[in-house]
């Protein structure tokens, strides 16, 4: 069995009087596509934000790559090996696609501020390497032809692909995708599915939050389901699909 890459134990998170997460535990194994689903308000994005450094957890523990994950900022989490995209696209609209990916790559740079100011030989060589890697990633996600286009000029689907390329530029061990198919048409969603399958084939671990349950159940190796901040199921898609608790969460008690 593949080793565990991320393990969350008894995660709790409260916003004022609202218990957004209650004792949520799950494990994500290396090399798998792991889905996280649930009705609106179930706590999916809150848990996602805990994993990626946007929210501090109130209780519980997270281990990543066999070490405690107690980092305080998204930048530190990215440096540790977890990269993410956002439900609401957060690109630099007035920068080119290539520049957006190069920005993501700078989390792995070494030259520092002084090297950038002095334009040392090492800094110039590193910058050239960043550019080459960014070009490779744009080709990987299928938008190499738009390298010089401003991000805001790209189609919606290509902006989603650009966000993934920028996340990949950090060399993550875990890629966390927050609603990547939101707003996509059927053709764009099918292309996204092929891209995610390719990421897994290339050895990357993927955490997927998605409202498109059909996409998740057809793509993921294992799926966890949250409802009112609690995990009500975690298993392979075939088992989750038939779980009475999951059916009730999505369809209501009258559907049972």
mmCIF file of N, CA and C in Angstrom, residues 15 89 138:
data_model
loop_
_atom_site.group_PDB
_atom_site.id
_atom_site.type_symbol
_atom_site.label_atom_id
_atom_site.label_comp_id
_atom_site.label_asym_id
_atom_site.label_seq_id
_atom_site.Cartn_x
_atom_site.Cartn_y
_atom_site.Cartn_z
ATOM 1 N N UNK A 15 -15.840 29.310 13.974
ATOM 2 C CA UNK A 15 -15.932 30.720 13.649
ATOM 3 C C UNK A 15 -17.033 31.317 14.522
ATOM 4 N N UNK A 89 -10.723 32.347 -9.174
ATOM 5 C CA UNK A 89 -9.406 32.418 -9.794
ATOM 6 C C UNK A 89 -8.626 33.636 -9.290
ATOM 7 N N UNK A 138 3.599 25.520 -19.032
ATOM 8 C CA UNK A 138 2.532 25.998 -19.906
ATOM 9 C C UNK A 138 2.252 24.979 -21.006
#
